[in-house]
Coordinates of C-alpha atoms in Angstrom, one line a residue:
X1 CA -19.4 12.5 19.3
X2 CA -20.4 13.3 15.9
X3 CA -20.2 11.0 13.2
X4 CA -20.0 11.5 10.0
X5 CA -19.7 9.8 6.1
X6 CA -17.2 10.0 4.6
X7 CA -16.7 13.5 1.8
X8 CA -15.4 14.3 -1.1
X9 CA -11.7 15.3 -0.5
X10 CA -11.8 19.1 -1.6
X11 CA -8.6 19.9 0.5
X12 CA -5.0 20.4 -0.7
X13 CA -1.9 22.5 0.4
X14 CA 1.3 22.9 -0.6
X15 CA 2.7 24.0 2.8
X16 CA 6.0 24.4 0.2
X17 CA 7.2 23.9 -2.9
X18 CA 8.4 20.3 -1.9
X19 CA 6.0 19.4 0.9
X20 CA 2.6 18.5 -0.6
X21 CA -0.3 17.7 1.5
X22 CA -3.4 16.2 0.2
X23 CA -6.9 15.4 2.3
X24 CA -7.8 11.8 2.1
X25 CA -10.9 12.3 4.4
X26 CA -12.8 15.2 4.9
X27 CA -14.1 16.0 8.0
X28 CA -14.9 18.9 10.3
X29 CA -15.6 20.5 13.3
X30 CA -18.6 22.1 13.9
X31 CA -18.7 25.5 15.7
X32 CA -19.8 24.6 19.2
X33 CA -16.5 21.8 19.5
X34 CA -14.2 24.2 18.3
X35 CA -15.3 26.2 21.0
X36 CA -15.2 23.9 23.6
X37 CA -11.8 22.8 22.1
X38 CA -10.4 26.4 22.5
X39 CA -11.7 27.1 25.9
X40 CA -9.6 24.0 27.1
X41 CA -6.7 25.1 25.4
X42 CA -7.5 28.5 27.1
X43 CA -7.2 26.5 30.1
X44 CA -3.9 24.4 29.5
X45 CA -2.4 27.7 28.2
X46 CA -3.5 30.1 31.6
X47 CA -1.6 26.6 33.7
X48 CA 1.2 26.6 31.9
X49 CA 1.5 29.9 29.7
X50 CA 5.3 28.8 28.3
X51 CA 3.1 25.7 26.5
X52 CA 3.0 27.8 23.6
X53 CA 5.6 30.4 24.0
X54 CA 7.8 31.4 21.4
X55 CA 9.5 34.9 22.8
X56 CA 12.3 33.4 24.1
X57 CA 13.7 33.2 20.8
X58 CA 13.1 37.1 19.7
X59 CA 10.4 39.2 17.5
X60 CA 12.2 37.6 13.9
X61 CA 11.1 33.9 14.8
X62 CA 8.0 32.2 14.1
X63 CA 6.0 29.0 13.2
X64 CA 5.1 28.2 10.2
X65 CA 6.7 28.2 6.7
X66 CA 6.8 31.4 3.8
X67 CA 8.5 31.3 0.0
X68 CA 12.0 31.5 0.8
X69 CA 14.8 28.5 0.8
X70 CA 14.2 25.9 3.5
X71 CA 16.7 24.2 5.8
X72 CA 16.1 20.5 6.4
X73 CA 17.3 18.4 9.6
X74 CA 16.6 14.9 10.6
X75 CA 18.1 14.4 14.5
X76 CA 16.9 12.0 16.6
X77 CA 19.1 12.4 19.7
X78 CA 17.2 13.8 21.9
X79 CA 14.0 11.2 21.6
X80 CA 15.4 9.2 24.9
X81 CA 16.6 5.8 24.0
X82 CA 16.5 6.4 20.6
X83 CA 20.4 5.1 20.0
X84 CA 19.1 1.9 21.5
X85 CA 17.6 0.7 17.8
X86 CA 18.9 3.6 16.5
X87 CA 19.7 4.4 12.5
X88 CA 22.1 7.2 11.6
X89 CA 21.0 6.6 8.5
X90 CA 17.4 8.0 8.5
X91 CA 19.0 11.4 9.0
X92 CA 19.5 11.2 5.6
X93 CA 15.9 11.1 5.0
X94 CA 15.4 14.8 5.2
X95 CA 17.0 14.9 1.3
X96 CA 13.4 13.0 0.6
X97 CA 11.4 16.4 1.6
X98 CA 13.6 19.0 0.1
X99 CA 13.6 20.3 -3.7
X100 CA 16.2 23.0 -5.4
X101 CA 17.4 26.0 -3.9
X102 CA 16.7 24.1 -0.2
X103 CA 19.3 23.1 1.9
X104 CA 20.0 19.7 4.0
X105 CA 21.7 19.1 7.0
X106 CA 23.3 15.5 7.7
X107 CA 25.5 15.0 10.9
X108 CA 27.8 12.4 9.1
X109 CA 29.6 11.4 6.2
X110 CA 27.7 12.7 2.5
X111 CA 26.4 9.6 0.6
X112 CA 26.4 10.9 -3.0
X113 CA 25.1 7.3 -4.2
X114 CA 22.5 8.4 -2.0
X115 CA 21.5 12.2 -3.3
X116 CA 22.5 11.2 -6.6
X117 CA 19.5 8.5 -6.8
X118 CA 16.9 10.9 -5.7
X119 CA 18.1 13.8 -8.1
X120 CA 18.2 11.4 -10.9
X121 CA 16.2 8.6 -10.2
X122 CA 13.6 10.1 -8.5
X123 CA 13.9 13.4 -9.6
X124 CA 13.5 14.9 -6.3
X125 CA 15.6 17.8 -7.3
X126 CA 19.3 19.2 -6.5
X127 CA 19.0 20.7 -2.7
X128 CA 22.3 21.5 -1.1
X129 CA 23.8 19.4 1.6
X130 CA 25.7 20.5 4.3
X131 CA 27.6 18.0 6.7
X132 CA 28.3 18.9 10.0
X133 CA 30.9 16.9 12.2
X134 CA 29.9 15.0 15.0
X135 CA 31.7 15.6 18.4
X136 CA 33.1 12.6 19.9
X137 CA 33.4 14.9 23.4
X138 CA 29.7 15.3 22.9
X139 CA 28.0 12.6 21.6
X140 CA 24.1 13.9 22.5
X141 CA 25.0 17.1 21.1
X142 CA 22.0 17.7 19.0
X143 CA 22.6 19.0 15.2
X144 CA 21.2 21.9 15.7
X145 CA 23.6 23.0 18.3
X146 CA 26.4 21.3 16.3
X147 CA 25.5 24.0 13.9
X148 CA 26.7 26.8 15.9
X149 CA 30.3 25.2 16.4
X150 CA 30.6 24.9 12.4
X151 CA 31.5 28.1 11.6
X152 CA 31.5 28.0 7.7
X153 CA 28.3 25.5 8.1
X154 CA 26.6 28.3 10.1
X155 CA 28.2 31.5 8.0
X156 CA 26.3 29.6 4.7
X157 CA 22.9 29.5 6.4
X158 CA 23.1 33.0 7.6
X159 CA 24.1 34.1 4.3
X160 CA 21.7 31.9 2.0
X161 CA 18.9 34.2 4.7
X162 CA 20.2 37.6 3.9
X163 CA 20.2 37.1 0.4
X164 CA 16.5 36.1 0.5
X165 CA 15.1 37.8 2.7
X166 CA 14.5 35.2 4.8
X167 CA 14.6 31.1 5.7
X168 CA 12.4 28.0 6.8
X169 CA 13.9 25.7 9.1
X170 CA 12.2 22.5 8.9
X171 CA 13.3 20.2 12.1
X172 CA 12.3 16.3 12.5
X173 CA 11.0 17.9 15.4
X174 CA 10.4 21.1 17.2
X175 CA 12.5 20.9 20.0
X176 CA 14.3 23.7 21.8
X177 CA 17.6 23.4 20.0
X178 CA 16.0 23.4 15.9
X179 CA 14.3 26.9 17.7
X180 CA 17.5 28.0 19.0
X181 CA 19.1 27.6 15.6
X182 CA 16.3 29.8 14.2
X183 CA 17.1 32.8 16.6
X184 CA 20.3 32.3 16.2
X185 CA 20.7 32.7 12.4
X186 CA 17.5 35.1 12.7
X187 CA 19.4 37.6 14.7
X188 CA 22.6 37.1 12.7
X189 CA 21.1 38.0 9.5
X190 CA 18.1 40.4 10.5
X191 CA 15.8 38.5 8.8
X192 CA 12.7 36.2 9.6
X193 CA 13.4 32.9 10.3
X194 CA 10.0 30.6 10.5
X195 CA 10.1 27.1 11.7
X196 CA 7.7 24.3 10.5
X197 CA 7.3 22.6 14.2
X198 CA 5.2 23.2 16.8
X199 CA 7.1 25.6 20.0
X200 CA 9.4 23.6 22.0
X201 CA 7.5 22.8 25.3
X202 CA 4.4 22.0 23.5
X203 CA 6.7 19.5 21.1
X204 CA 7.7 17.6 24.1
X205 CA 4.4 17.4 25.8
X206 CA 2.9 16.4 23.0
X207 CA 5.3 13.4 22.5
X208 CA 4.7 12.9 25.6
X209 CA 2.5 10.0 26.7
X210 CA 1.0 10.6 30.0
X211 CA 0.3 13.9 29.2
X212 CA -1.4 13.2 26.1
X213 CA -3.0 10.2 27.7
X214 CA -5.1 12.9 30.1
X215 CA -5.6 15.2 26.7
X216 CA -7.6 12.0 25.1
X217 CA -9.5 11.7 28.5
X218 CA -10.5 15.3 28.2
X219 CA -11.6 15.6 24.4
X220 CA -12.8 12.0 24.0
X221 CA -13.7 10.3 27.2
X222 CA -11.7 8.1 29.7
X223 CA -13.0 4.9 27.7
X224 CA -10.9 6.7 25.0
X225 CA -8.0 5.7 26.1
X226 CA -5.9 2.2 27.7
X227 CA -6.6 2.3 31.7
X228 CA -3.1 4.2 32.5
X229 CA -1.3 5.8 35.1
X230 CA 1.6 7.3 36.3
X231 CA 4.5 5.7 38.7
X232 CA 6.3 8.4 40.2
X233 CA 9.2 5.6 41.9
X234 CA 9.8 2.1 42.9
X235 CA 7.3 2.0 45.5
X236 CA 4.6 3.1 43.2
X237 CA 5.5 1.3 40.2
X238 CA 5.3 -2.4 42.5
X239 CA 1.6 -1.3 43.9
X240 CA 0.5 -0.2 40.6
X241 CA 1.7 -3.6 38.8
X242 CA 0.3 -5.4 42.0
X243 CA -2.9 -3.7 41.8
X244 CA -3.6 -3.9 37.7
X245 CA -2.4 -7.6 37.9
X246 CA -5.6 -8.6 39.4
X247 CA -7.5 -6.7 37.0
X248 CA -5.6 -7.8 33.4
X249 CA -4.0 -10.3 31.8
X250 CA -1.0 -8.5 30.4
X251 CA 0.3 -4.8 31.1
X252 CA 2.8 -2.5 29.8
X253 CA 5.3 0.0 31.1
X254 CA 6.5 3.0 29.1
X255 CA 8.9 5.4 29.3
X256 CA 6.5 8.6 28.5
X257 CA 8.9 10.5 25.8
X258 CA 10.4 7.3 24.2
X259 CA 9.4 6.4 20.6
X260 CA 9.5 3.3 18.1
X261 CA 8.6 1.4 21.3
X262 CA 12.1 1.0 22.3
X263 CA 11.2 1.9 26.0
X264 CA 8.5 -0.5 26.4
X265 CA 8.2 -3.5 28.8
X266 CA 5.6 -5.7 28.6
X267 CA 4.5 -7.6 32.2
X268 CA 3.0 -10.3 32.9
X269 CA -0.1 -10.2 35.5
X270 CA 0.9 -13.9 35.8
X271 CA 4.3 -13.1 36.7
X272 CA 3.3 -10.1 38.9
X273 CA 1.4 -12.8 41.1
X274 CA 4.1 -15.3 41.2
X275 CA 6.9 -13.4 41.7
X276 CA 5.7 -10.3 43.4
X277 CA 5.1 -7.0 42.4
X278 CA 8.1 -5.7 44.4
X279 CA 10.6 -8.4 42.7
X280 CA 8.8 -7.5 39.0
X281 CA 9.2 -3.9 39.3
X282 CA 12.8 -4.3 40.6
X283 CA 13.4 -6.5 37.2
X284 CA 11.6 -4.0 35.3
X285 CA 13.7 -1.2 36.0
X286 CA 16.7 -2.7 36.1
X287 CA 15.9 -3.9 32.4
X288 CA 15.5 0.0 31.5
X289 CA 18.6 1.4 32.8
X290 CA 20.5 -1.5 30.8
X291 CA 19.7 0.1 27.6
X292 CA 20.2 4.0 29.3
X293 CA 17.5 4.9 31.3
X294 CA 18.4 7.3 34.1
X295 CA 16.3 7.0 36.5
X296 CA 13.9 9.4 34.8
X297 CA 10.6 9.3 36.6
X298 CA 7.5 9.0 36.0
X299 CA 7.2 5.7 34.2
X300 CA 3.6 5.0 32.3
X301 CA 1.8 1.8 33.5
X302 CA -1.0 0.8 31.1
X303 CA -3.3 -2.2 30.6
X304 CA -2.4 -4.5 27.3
X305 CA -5.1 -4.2 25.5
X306 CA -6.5 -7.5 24.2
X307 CA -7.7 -8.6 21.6
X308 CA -6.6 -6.3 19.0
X309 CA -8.0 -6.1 15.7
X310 CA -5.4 -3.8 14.3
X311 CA -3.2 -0.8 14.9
X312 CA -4.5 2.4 13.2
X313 CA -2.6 5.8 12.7
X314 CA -4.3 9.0 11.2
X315 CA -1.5 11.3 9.2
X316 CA -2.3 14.8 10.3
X317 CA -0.8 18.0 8.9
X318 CA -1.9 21.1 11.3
X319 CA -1.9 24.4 9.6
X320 CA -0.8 27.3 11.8
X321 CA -3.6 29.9 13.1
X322 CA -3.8 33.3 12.7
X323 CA -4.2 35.8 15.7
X324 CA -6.9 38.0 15.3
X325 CA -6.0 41.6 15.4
X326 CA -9.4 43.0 17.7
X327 CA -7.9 39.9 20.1
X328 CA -10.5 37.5 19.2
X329 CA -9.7 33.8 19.6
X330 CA -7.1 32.8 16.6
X331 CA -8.8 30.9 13.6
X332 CA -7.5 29.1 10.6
X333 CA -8.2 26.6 8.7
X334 CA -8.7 22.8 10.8
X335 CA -6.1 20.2 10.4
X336 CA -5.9 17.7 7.2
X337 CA -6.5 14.8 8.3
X338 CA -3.7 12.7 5.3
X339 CA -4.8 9.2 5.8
X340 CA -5.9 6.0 7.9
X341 CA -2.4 3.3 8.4
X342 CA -2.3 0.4 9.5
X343 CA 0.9 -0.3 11.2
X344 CA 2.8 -3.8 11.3
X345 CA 4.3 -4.1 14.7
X346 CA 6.7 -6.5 16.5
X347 CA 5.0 -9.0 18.8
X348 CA 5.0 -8.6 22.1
X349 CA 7.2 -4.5 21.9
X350 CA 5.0 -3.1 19.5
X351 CA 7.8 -1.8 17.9
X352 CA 7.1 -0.4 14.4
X353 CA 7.5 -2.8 11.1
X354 CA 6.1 -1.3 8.8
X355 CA 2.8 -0.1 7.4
X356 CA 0.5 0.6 4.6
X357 CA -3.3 2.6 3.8
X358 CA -5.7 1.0 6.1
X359 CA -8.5 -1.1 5.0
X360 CA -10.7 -1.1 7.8
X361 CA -14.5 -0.3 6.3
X362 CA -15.3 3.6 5.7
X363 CA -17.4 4.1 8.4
X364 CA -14.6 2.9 10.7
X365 CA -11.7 5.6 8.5
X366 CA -13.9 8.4 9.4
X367 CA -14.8 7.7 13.1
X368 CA -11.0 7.5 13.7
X369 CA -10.4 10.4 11.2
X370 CA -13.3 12.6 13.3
X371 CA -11.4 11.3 16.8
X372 CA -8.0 12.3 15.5
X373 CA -9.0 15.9 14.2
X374 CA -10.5 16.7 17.4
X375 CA -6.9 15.7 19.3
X376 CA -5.4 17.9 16.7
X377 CA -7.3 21.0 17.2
X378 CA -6.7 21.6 20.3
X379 CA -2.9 20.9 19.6
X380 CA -3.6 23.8 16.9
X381 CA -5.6 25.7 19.3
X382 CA -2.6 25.5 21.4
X383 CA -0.1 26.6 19.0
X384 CA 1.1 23.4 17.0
X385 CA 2.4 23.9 13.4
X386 CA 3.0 20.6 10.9
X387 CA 3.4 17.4 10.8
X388 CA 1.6 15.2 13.4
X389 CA 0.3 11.5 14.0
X390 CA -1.8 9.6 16.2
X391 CA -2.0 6.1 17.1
X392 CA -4.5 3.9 18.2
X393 CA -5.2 0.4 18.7
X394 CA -8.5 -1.2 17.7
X395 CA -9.7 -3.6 20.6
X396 CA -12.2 -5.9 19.9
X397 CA -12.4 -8.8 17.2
X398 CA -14.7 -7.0 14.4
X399 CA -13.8 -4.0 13.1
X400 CA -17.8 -3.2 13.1
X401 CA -17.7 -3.3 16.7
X402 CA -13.7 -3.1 17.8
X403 CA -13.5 0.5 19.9
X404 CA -10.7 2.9 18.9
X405 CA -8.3 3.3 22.3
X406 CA -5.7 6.5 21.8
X407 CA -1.9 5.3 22.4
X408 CA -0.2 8.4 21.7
X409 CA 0.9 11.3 19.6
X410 CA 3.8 11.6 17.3
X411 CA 3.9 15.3 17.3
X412 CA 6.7 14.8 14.7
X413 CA 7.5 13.1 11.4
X414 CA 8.1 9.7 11.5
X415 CA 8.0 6.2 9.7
X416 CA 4.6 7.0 8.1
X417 CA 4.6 10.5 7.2
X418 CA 7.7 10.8 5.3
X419 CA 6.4 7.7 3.4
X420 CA 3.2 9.5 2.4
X421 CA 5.1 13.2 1.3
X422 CA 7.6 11.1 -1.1
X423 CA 4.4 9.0 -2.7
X424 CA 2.5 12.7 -3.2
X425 CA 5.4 14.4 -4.6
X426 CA 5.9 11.0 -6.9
X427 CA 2.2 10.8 -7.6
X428 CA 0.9 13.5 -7.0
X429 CA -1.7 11.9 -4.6
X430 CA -0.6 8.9 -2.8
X431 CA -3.6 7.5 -3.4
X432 CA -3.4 7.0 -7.2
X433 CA -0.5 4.5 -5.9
X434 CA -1.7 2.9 -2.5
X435 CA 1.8 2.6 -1.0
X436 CA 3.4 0.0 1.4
X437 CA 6.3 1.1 3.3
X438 CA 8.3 -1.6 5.1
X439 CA 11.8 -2.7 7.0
X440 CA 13.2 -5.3 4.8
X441 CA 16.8 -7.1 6.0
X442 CA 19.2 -7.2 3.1
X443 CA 20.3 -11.1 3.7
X444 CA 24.3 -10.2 3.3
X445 CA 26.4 -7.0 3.5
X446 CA 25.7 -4.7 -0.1
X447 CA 26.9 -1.3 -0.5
X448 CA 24.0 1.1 -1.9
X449 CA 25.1 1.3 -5.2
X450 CA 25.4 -2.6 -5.9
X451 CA 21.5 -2.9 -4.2
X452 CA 20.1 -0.3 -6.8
X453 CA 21.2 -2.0 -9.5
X454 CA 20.2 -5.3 -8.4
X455 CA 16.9 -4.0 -8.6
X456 CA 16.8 -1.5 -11.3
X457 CA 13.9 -3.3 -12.7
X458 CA 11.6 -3.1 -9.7
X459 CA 12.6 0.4 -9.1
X460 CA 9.7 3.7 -8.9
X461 CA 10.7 5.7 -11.9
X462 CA 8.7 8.9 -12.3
X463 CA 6.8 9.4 -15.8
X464 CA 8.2 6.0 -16.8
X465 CA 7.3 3.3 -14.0
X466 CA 4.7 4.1 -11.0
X467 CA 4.5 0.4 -9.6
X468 CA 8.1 -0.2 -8.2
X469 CA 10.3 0.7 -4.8
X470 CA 11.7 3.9 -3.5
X471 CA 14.9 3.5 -1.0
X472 CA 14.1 5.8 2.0
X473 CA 17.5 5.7 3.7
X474 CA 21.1 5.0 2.4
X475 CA 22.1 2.4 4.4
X476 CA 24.4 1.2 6.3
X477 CA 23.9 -1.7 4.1
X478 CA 27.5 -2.8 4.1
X479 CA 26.9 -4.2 7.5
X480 CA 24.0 -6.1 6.0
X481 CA 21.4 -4.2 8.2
X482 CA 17.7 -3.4 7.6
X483 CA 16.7 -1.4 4.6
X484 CA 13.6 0.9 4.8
X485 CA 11.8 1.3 1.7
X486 CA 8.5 2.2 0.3
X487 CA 6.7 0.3 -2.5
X488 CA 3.7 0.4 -4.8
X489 CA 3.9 -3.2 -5.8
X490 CA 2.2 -5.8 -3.8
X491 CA 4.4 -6.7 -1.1
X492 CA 4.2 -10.2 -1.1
X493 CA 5.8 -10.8 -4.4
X494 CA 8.2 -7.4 -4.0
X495 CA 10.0 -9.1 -0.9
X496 CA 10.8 -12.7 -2.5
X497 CA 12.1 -10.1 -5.6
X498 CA 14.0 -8.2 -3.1
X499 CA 16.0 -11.5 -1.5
X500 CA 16.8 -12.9 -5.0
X501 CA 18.4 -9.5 -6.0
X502 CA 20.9 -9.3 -3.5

């Protein structure tokens, strides 16, 4: 692998009015890797040629984005488990990425304390927002298809595309229902309909961690990667965990398409030996369907990697590629590679805290920078569109000499990305304002209103106050739950602030 020092960021794109994206480290590919890069996609696509199909959903529909009003949707139903730490709330987040004349879709009550505070606090601008009931018959009904049993929801989309020509749709992620919507309300009003996602299969193979587990091995090596495998039952789960137990001290098993960690179960060798690999995988399983597995096989088995230094994520946004018209290979422009995170996770789940710009030394940025535009190229070269992530885990005890292992892909937006779009449409640049974004626990029950003005005085005011906190979600702080926020201020000092506010 190459490596190289670090550029001057030259690179910036807004993909639209209300979605800047801004390079934070330059770096390339040079011709001979995107080569190899798109003769394996070549290959991935001749396997499996729906990977990147989009036909299905007629001539009108396409990735990407183009100037005309944009349709926003957070839904997180169909990420398995996700209703297992699940917030409603961060639907509402999808207000954060829109601007005037776009529209957003919530499945739940409006929260006008809510819009109100990022039209006139943050001055985030005036999109409309549509509600659309939620179906007690159906509660896994995505909001996508919910759309097309809300008649006057659905006759306002389809109308709002006529009279422009045209409409964005821009999903949390690109699954098969957000593309469904798009032909739908293509067909209905003759007009293009793009979507800022990647096609549906690809979306869930890319979220997907065994599958992207044998991508790393391909573009970066097997020592690129956790030792991992696949259990296809019962059987092979107990002689995998038997088998890595006298190789490791601590191993994990994953439910490949789960995400925030909620599907991960951390073993034991020690246990493993005492108990029995049989008895361990029995308690394993039995574990998962308590919180709503089905039985869903394969499970991932992977080595716990110790000791960790830190948990990195690179911020990619992946510009779509052209096809070339004398049916060359399709070229474009490489992906942005937005930043190096460190992420705060829970001991011992890994679930995800919180997380801020990473400070590991240069050198270190742009090897993980270099490793993560190579994973996202060929999920360009295979059709991808928009916002991506990738995490790692650092394994060693110096960050000189730690070695980068590949965890998986977020092929959607997520904790860190919106984050880093609200500080660039704030800033400009998020990093004129190094940013922190964090889950803090409001210590007793608050409605939204009384906790902005509790802290009106630490609060990010655009053109009047760029050290302060921006409220990422609405709540449901009347239950006293976990508020997610992003801050420029140091964090120590924010969070005692925060407590004596409430």
């Amino acid at each position: 692998m190459r490596r190289l020092a670090p550029r001057r960021r030259t690179r910036s794109l807004d993909v639209l009015p209300s979605l800047p994206v801004r390079a934070q480290i330059e770096v390339e590919l040079a011709p001979a890797e995107r080569r190899e890069l798109a003769r394996l996609a070549e290959r991935l696509l001749a396997e499996d040629p729906a990977l990147g199909a989009l036909t299905a959903f007629g001539p009108r529909v396409r990735a990407g984005a183009g100037a005309v009003p944009s349709v926003f949707l957070e839904d997180h139903v169909e990420i398995t488990l996700f209703h297992v730490s699940g917030d409603a709330s961060l639907e509402y987040r999808a207000l954060l990425l829109a601007g005037d004349g776009d529209v957003v879709l919530v499945g739940g009550e409006r929260r006008p304390e809510f819009e109100a505070y990022c039209r006139d606090v943050l001055g985030l601008g005036a999109p409309e927002v549509l509600t659309v009931h939620r179906e007690p018959s159906a509660p896994k009904l995505p909001l996508a298809l919910r759309v097309l049993r809300e008649c006057q929801v659905l006759t306002r989309l389809i109308g709002l595309a006529r009279r422009h020509g045209g409409l964005n749709l821009v999903p949390y992620y690109g699954t098969s229902s957000a593309w469904a919507l798009a032909s739908v309300l293509a067909d209905s009003a003759r007009v293009p309909v793009r979507v800022l996602a990647a096609p549906p299969k690809l979306t869930a193979h890319a979220n997907d961690k065994l599958w992207f587990a044998r991508r790393v091995a391909e573009v970066l090596g097997r020592d690129a990667r956790p030792s991992t495998t696949s259990a296809g039952g019962p059987e092979a789960l107990a002689e995998i965990l038997a088998g890595a137990a006298d190789r490791s001290g601590r191993l994990v098993v994953k439910l490949p398409d789960s995400a925030s960690s909620v599907g991960n179960v951390v073993v034991e060798a020690a246990a493993v030996r005492a108990e029995g690999a049989e008895a361990v995988a029995a308690r394993v399983t039995a574990h998962l369907r308590g919180i709503g597995w089905e039985d869903d096989w394969p499970l991932l088995v992977s080595v716990w990697d110790e000791p960790v230094l830190e948990s990195p994520s690179v911020q990619l946004w992946i510009p779509p590629l052209a096809d070339r018209a004398d049916g060359a290979a399709a070229e474009g422009p490489d992906p942005i590679v937005e930043g190096v995170f460190t992420q705060w996770l829970a001991e011992g789940t890994g679930q995800f805290l919180g997380g801020a710009p990473s400070r590991l030394p240069a050198r270190v940025r742009v090897r993980l920078a270099q490793e993560a535009l190579y994973l996202g190229a060929l999920l360009q070269a295979l059709g991808y569109v928009g916002r991506c992530s990738f995490d790692a885990v650092m394994v060693g005890t110096r960050p000189e000499t730690a070695t980068p292992h590949w965890i998986e892909c977020n092929g959607r937006w997520g904790g860190m990305s919106i984050p880093l779009t609200v500080a660039n449409r704030l800033c400009g640049d998020w990093s004129r304002h190094p940013f922190t974004t964090l889950t803090h626990h409001v210590p007793r029950a608050a409605r939204l209103d009384e906790l902005l003005a509790g802290w009106d005085d630490l609060l990010l005011r655009p053109g009047r106050r760029d050290e302060g906190i921006v409220v990422l979600s609405p709540g449901p702080f009347e239950a006293g739950q976990r508020c997610h926020l992003l801050s420029t201020a140091a964090p120590a000092a924010l969070a005692s602030a925060l407590d004596l506010r409430v």
